[in-house]
PDB file of C-alpha atoms in Angstrom:
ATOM      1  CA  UNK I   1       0.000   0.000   0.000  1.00 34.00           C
ATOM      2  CA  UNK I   2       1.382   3.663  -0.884  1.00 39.00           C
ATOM      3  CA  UNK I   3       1.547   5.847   2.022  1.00 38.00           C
ATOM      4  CA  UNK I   4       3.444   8.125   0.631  1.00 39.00           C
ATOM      5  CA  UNK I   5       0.800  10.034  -1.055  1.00 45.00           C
ATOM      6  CA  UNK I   6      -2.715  11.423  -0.030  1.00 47.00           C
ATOM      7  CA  UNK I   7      -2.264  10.090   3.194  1.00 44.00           C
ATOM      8  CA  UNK I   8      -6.219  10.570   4.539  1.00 42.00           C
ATOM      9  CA  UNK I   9      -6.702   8.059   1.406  1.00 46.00           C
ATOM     10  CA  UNK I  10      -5.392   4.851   2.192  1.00 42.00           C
ATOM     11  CA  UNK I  11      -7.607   4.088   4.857  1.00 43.00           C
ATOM     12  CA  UNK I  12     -10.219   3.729   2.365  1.00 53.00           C
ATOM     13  CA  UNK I  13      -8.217   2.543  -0.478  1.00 60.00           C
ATOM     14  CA  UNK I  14      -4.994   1.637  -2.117  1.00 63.00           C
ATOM     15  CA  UNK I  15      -3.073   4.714  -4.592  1.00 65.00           C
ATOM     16  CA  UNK I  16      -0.566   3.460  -7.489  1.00 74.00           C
ATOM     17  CA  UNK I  17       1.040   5.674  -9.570  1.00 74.00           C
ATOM     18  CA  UNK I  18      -0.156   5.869 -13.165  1.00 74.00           C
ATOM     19  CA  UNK I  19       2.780   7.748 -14.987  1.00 59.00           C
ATOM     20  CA  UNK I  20       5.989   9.194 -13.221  1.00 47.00           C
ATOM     21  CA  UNK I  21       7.430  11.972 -14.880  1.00 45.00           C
ATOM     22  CA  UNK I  22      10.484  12.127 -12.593  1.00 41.00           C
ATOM     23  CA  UNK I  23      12.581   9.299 -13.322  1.00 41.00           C
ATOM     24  CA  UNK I  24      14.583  10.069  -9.946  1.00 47.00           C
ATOM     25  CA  UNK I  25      11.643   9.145  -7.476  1.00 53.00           C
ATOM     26  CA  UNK I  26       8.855   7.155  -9.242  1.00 46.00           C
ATOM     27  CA  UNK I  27       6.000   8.056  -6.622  1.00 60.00           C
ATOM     28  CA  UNK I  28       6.664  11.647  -8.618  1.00 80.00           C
ATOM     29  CA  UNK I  29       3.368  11.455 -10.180  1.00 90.00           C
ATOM     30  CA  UNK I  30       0.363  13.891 -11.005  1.00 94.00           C
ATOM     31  CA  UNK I  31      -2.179  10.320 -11.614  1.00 95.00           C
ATOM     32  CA  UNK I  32      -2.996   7.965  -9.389  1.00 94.00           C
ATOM     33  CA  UNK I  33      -4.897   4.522  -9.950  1.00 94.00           C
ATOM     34  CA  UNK I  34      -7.560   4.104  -7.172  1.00 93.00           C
ATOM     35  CA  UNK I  35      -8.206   0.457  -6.121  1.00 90.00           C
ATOM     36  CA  UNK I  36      -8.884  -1.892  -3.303  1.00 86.00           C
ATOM     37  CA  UNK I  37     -12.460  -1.740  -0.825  1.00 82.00           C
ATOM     38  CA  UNK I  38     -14.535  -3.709  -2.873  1.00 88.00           C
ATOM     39  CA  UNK I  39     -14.245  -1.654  -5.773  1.00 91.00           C
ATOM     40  CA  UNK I  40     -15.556  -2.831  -8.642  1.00 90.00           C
ATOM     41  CA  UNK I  41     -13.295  -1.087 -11.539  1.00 94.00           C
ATOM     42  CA  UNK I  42     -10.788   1.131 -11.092  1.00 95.00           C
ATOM     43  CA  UNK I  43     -11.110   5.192 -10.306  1.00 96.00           C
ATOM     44  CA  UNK I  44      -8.049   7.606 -10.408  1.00 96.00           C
ATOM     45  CA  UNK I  45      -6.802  11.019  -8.986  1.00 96.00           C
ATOM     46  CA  UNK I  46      -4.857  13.913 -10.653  1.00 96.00           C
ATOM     47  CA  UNK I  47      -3.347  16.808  -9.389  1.00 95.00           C
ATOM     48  CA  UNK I  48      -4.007  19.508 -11.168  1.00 95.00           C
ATOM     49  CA  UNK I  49      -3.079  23.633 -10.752  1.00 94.00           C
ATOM     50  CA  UNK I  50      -6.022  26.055 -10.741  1.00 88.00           C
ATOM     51  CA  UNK I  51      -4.282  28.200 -13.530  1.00 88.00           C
ATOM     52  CA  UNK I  52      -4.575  29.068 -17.001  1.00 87.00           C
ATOM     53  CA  UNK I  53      -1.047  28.709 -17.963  1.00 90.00           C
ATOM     54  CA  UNK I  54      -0.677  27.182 -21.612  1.00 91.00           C
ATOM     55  CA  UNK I  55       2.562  25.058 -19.866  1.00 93.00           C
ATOM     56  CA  UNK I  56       0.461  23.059 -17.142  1.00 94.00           C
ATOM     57  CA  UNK I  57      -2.080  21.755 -20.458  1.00 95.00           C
ATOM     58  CA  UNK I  58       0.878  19.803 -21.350  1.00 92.00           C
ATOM     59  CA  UNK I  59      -1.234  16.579 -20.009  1.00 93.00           C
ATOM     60  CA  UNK I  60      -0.291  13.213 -20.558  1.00 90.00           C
ATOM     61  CA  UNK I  61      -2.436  10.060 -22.639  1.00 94.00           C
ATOM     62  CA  UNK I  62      -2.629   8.496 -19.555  1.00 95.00           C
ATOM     63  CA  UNK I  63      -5.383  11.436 -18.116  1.00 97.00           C
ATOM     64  CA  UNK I  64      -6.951  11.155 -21.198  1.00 97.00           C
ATOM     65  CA  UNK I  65      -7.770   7.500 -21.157  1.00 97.00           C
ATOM     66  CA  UNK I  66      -8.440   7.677 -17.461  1.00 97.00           C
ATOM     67  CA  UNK I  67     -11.355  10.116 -18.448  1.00 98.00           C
ATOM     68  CA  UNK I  68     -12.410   8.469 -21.333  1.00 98.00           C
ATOM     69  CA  UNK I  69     -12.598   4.974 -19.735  1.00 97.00           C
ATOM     70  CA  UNK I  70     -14.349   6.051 -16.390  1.00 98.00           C
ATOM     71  CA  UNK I  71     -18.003   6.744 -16.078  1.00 98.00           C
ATOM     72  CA  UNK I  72     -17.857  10.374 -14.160  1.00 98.00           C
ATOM     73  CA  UNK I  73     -15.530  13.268 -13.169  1.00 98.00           C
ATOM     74  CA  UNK I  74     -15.139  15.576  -9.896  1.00 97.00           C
ATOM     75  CA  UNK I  75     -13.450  18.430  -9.204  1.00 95.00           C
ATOM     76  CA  UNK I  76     -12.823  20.080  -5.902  1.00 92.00           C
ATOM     77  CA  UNK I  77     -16.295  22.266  -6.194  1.00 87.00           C
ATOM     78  CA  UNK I  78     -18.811  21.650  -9.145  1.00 88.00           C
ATOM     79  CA  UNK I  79     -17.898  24.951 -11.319  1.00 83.00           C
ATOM     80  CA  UNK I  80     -21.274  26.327 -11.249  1.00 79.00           C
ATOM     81  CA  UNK I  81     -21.498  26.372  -7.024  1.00 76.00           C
ATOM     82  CA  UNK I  82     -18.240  27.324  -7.210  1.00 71.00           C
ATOM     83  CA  UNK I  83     -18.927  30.434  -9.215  1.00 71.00           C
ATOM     84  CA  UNK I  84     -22.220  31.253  -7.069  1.00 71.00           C
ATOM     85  CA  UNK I  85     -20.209  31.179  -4.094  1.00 67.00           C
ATOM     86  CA  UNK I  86     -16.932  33.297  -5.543  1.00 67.00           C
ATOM     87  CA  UNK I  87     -19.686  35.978  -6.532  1.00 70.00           C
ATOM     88  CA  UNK I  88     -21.536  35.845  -3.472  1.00 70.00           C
ATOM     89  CA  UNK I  89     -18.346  36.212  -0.713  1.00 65.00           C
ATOM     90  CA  UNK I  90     -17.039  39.044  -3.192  1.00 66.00           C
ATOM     91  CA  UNK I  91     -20.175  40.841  -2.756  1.00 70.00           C
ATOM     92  CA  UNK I  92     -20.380  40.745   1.093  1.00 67.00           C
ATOM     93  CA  UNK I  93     -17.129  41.444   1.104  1.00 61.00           C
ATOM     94  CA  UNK I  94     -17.263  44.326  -1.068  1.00 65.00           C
ATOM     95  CA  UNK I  95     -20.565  45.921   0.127  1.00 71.00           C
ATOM     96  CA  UNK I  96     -20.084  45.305   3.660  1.00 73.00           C
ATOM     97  CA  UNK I  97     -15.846  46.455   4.144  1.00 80.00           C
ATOM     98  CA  UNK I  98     -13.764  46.923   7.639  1.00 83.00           C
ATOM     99  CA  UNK I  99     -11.315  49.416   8.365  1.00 87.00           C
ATOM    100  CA  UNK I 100      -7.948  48.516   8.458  1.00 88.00           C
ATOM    101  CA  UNK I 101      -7.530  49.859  12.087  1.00 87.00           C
ATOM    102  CA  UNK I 102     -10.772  47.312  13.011  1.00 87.00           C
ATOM    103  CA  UNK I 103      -8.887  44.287  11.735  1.00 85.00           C
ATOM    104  CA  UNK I 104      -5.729  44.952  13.474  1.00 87.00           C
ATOM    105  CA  UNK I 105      -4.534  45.114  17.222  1.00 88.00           C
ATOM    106  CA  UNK I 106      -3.224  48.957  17.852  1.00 88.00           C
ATOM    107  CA  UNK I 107       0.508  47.396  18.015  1.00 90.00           C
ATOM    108  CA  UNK I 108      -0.287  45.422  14.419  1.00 90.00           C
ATOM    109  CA  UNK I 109      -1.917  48.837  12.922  1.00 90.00           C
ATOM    110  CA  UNK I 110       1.231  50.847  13.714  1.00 91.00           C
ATOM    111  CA  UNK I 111       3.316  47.964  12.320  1.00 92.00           C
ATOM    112  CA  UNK I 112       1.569  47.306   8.863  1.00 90.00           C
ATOM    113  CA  UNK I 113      -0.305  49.929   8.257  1.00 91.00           C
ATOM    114  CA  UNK I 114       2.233  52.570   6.971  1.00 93.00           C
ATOM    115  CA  UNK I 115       3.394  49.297   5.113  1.00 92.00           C
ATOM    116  CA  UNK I 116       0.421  48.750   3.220  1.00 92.00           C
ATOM    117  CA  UNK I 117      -0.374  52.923   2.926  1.00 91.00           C
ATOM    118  CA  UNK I 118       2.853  52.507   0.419  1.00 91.00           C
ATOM    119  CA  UNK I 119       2.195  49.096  -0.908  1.00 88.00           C
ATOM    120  CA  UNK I 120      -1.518  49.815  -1.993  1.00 89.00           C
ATOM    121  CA  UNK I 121      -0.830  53.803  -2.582  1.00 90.00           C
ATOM    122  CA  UNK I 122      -3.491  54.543  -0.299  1.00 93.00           C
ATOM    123  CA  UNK I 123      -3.803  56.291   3.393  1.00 93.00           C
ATOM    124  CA  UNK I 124      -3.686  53.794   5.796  1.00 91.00           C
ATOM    125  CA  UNK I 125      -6.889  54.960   7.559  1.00 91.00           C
ATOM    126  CA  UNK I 126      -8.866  54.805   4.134  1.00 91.00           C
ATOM    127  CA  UNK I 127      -7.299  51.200   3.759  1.00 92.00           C
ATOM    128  CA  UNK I 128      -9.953  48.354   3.857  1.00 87.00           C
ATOM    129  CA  UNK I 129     -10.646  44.782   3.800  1.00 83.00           C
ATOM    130  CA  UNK I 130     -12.003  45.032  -0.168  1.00 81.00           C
ATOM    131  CA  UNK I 131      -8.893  46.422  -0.577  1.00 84.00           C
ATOM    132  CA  UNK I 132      -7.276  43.752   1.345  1.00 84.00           C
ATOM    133  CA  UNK I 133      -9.240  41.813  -1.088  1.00 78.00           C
ATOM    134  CA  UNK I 134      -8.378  42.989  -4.286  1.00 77.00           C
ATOM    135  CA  UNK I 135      -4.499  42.755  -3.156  1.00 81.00           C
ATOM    136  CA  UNK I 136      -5.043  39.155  -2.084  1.00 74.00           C
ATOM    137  CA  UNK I 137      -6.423  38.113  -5.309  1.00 69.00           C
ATOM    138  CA  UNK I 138      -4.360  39.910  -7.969  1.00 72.00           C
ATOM    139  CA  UNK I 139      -1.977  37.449  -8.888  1.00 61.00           C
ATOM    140  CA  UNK I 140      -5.347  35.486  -9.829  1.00 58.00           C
ATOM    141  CA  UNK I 141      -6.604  38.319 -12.059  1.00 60.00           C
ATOM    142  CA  UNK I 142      -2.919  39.361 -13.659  1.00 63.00           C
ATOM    143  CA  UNK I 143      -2.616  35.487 -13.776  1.00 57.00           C
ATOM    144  CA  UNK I 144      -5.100  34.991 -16.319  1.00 53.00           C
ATOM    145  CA  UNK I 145      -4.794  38.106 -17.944  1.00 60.00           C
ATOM    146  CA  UNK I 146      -1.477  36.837 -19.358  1.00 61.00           C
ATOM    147  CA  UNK I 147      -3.055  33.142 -19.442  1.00 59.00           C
ATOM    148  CA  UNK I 148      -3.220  31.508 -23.260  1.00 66.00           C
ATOM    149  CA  UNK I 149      -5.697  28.996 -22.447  1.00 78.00           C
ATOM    150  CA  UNK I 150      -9.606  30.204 -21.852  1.00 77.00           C
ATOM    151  CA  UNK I 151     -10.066  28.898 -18.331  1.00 86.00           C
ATOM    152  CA  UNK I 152      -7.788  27.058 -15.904  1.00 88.00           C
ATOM    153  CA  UNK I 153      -7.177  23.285 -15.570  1.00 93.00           C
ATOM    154  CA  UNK I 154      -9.856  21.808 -13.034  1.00 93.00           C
ATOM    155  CA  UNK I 155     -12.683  23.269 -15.540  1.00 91.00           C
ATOM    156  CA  UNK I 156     -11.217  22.495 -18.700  1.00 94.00           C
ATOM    157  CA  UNK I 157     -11.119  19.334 -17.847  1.00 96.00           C
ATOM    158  CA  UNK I 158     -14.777  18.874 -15.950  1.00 95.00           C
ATOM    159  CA  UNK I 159     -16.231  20.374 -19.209  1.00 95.00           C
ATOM    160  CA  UNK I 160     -13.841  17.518 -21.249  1.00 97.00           C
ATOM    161  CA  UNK I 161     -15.925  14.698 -19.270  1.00 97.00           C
ATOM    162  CA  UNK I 162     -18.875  16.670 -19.849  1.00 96.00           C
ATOM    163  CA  UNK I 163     -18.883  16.992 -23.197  1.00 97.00           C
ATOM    164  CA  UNK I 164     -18.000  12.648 -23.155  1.00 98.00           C
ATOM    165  CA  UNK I 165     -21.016  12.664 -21.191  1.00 97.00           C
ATOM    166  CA  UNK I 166     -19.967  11.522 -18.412  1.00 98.00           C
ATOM    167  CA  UNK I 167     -21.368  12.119 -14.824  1.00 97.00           C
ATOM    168  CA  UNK I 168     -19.410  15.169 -13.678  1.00 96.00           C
ATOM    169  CA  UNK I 169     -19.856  16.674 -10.083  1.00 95.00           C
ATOM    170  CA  UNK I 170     -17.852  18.021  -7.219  1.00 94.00           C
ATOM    171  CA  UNK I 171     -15.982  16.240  -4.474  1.00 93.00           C
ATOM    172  CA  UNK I 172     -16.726  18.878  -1.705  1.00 89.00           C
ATOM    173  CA  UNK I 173     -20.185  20.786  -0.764  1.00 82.00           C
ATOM    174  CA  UNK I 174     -20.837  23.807  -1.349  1.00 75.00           C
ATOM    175  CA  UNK I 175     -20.706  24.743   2.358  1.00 71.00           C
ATOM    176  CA  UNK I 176     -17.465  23.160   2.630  1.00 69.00           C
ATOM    177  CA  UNK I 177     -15.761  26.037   0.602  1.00 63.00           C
ATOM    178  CA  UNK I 178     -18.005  28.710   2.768  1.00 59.00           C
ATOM    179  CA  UNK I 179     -16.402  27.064   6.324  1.00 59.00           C
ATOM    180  CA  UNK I 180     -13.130  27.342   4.964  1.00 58.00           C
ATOM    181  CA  UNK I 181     -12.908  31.496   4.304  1.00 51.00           C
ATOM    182  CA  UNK I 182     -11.015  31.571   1.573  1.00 49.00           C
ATOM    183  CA  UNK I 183     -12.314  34.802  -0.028  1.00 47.00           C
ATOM    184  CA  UNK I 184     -13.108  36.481   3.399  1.00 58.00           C
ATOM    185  CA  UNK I 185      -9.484  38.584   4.390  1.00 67.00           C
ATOM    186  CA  UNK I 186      -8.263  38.352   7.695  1.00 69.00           C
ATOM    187  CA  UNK I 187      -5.076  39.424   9.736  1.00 76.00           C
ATOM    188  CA  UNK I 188      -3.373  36.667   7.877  1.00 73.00           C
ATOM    189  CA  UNK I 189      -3.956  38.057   4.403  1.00 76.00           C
ATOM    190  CA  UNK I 190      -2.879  41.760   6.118  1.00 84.00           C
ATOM    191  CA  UNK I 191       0.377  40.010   7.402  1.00 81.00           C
ATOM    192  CA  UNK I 192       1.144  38.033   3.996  1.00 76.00           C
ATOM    193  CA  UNK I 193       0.450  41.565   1.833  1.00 82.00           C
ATOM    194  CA  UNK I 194       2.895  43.779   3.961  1.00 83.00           C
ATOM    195  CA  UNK I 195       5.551  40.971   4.261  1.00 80.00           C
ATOM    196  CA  UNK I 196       5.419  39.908   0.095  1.00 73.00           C
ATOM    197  CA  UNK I 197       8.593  41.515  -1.695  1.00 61.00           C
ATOM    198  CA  UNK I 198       7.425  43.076  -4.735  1.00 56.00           C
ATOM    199  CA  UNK I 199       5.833  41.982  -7.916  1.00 57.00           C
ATOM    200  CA  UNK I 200       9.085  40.354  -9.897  1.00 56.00           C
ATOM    201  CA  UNK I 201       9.590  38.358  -6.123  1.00 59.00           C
ATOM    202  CA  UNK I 202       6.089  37.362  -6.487  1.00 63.00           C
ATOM    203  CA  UNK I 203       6.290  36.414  -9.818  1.00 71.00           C
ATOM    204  CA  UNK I 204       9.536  34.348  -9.643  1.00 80.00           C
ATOM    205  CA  UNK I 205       7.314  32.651  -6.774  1.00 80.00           C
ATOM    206  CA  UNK I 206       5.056  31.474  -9.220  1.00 83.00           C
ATOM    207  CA  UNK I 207       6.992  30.409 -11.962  1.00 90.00           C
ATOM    208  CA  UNK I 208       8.861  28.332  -9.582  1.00 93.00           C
ATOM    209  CA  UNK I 209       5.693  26.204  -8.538  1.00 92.00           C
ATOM    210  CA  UNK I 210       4.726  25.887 -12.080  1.00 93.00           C
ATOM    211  CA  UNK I 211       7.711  24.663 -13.017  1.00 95.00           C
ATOM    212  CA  UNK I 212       7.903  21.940 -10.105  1.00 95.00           C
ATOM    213  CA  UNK I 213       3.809  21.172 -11.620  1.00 95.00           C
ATOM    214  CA  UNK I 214       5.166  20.251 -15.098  1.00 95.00           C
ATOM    215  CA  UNK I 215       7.780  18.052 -13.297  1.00 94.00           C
ATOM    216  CA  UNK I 216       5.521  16.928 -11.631  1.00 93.00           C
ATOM    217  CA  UNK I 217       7.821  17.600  -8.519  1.00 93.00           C
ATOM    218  CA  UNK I 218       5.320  16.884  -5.140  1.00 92.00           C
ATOM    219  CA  UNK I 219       8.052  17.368  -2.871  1.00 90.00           C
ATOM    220  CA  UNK I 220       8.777  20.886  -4.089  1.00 93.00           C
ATOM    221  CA  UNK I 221       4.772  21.695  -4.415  1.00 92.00           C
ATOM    222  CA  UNK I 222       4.742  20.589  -0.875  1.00 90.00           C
ATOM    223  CA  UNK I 223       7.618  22.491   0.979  1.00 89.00           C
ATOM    224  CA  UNK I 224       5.764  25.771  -1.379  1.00 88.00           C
ATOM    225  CA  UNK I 225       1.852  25.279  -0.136  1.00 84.00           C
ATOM    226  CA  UNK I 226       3.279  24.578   3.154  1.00 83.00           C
ATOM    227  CA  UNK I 227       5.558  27.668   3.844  1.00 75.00           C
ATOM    228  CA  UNK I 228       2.013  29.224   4.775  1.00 66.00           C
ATOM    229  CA  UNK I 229       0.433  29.481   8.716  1.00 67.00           C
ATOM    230  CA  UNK I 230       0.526  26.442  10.361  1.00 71.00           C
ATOM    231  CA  UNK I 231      -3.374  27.027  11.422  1.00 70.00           C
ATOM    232  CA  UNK I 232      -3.859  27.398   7.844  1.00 71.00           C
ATOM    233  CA  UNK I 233      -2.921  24.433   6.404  1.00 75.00           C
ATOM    234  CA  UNK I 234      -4.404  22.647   8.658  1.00 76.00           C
ATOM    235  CA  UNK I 235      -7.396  23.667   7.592  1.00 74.00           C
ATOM    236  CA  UNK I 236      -7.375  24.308   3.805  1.00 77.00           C
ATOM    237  CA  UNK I 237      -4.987  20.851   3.095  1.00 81.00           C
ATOM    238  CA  UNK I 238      -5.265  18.339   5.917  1.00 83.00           C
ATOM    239  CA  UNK I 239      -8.668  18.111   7.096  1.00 83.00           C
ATOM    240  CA  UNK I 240      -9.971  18.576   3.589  1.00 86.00           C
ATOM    241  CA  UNK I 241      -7.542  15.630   2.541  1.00 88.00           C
ATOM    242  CA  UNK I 242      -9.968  13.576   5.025  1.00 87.00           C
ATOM    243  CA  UNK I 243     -13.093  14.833   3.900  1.00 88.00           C
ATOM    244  CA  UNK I 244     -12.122  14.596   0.346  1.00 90.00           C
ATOM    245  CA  UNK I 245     -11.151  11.136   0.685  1.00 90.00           C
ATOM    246  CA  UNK I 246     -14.157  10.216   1.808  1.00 90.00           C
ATOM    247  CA  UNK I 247     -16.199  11.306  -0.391  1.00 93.00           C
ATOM    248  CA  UNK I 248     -14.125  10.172  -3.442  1.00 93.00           C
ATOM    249  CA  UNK I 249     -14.702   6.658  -1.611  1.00 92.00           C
ATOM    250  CA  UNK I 250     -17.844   6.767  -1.879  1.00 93.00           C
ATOM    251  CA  UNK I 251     -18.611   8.444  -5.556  1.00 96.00           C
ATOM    252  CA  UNK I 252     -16.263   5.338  -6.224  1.00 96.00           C
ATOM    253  CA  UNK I 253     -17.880   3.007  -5.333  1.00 95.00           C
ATOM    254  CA  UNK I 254     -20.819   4.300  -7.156  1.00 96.00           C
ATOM    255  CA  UNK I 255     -19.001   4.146 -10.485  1.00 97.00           C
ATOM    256  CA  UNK I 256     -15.759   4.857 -11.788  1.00 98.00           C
ATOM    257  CA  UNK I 257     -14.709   8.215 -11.704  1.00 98.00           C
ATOM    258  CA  UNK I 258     -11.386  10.493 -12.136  1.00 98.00           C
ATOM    259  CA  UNK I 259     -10.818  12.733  -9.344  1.00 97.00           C
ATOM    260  CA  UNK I 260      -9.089  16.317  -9.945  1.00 96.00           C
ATOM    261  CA  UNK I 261      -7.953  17.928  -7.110  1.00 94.00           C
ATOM    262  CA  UNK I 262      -5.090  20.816  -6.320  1.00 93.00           C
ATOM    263  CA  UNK I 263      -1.800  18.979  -6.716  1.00 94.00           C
ATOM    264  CA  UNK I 264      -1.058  20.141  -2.951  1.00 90.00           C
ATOM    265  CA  UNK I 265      -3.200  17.708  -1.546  1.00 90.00           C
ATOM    266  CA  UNK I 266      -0.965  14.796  -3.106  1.00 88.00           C
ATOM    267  CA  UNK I 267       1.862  14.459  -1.279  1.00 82.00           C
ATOM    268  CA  UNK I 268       1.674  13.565   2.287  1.00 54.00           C
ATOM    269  CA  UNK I 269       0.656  15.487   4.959  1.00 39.00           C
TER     270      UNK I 269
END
């Protein structure tokens, strides 16, 4: 049994690697075979990046006869919930905004705050969580500004199956994104904004975990989505590892499926 990878898993069943691109460590692998538990054909999982990068749609046969020869696919959220509920935090977000100074203890304010007044070219007292906001996510918009391909990974492929007419669906609930808070800014995002270097830093960043995706490097993508908060991680990657497990177990053994799911949550935690 493989415990090196999606370690919440293999209580439920066994993982084997489908196609290692790293010839130095074989478990180097974005596809994984799902077996074992009274399964009655086999189901896989791929890592993917939620990008629109022309250089991560470099995907192997292997995914495309895994979706072809399976009777459903799941993403992390079903792309229409997930679009409802991106629209819906943005707009409490944006109508509803707090004051900089609310967010932050007085000893944090005095720290960051003349930080972010230069970083965001805006007086730190007129500084707010939309702002916050808009910081936090614009890598995502610049991202696929600059993008060649028309959407990023996860969909392109759900709307593949779809269009083979195969079941399609998400792994996670809808409230499971909402509990988790990822579009609602906290002191975290404050700290992470005033303590990024500057664009060309953040950019070298990203180029750097793309290029360990299309090497399909896990160790690398794990020491990167792990230099994060502690708290954090723990709450975006390793209990979602268990729930997600779960419920691919049991969309398994309902019929076959492929499983895509951020590449983070392969190696093991």
């Amino acid at each position: 049994m493989k415990e090196t990878r999606f370690k919440a898993a293999v209580f439920l069943f066994i993982l084997c690697p489908v196609c290692c691109f790293a010839q130095e460590n074989r478990n180097n692998s974005l596809l994984w075979r799902i077996s074992g538990n009274g399964l009655n054909g086999s189901s896989y999982l791929f890592g993917t990046i939620h990008l629109n990068d022309a250089r991560v749609f470099n995907l192997g046969d292997s995914l495309y006869e895994a979706i072809a020869n399976t009777d459903g696919f799941a993403m992390e959220l079903d792309p229409q919930q997930l679009t409802l509920y991106l629209i819906d935090e943005m707009k409490k977000e944006l109508s509803n905004p707090k004051k900089l100074s609310a967010m932050l203890s007085g000893e944090e304010y005095k720290k960051y705050g003349p930080i972010l007044e230069k970083k965001l070219n805006k007086k730190q007292k007129d500084i707010t969580s939309s702002d916050i906001l808009r910081e936090k996510n614009k890598w995502i918009v610049e991202k696929f500004k600059t993008g060649k391909m028309q959407t990023f990974l996860d969909a392109y492929l759900f709307d593949l199956a779809r269009r083979q007419g195969k079941w399609t669906g998400g792994v996670e609930q809808l409230e499971d994104q909402q509990n988790l808070g990822l579009d609602v800014v906290d002191e975290s995002d404050i700290r992470q904004i005033a303590n990024s270097g500057n664009n060309d830093r953040q950019d070298a960043g990203l180029e750097k975990m793309i290029d360990a995706y299309t090497r399909s490097d896990l160790n690398m993508i794990e020491r990167m989505s792990l230099s994060g908060d502690s708290l954090r991680n723990d709450k975006i990657i390793f209990k979602r590892n268990i729930r997600m497990a779960a419920s691919m177990d049991s969309l398994a053994h309902i019929r076959t499926m492929v499983f895509a799911g951020g590449a983070a949550h392969l190696p093991r935690q």
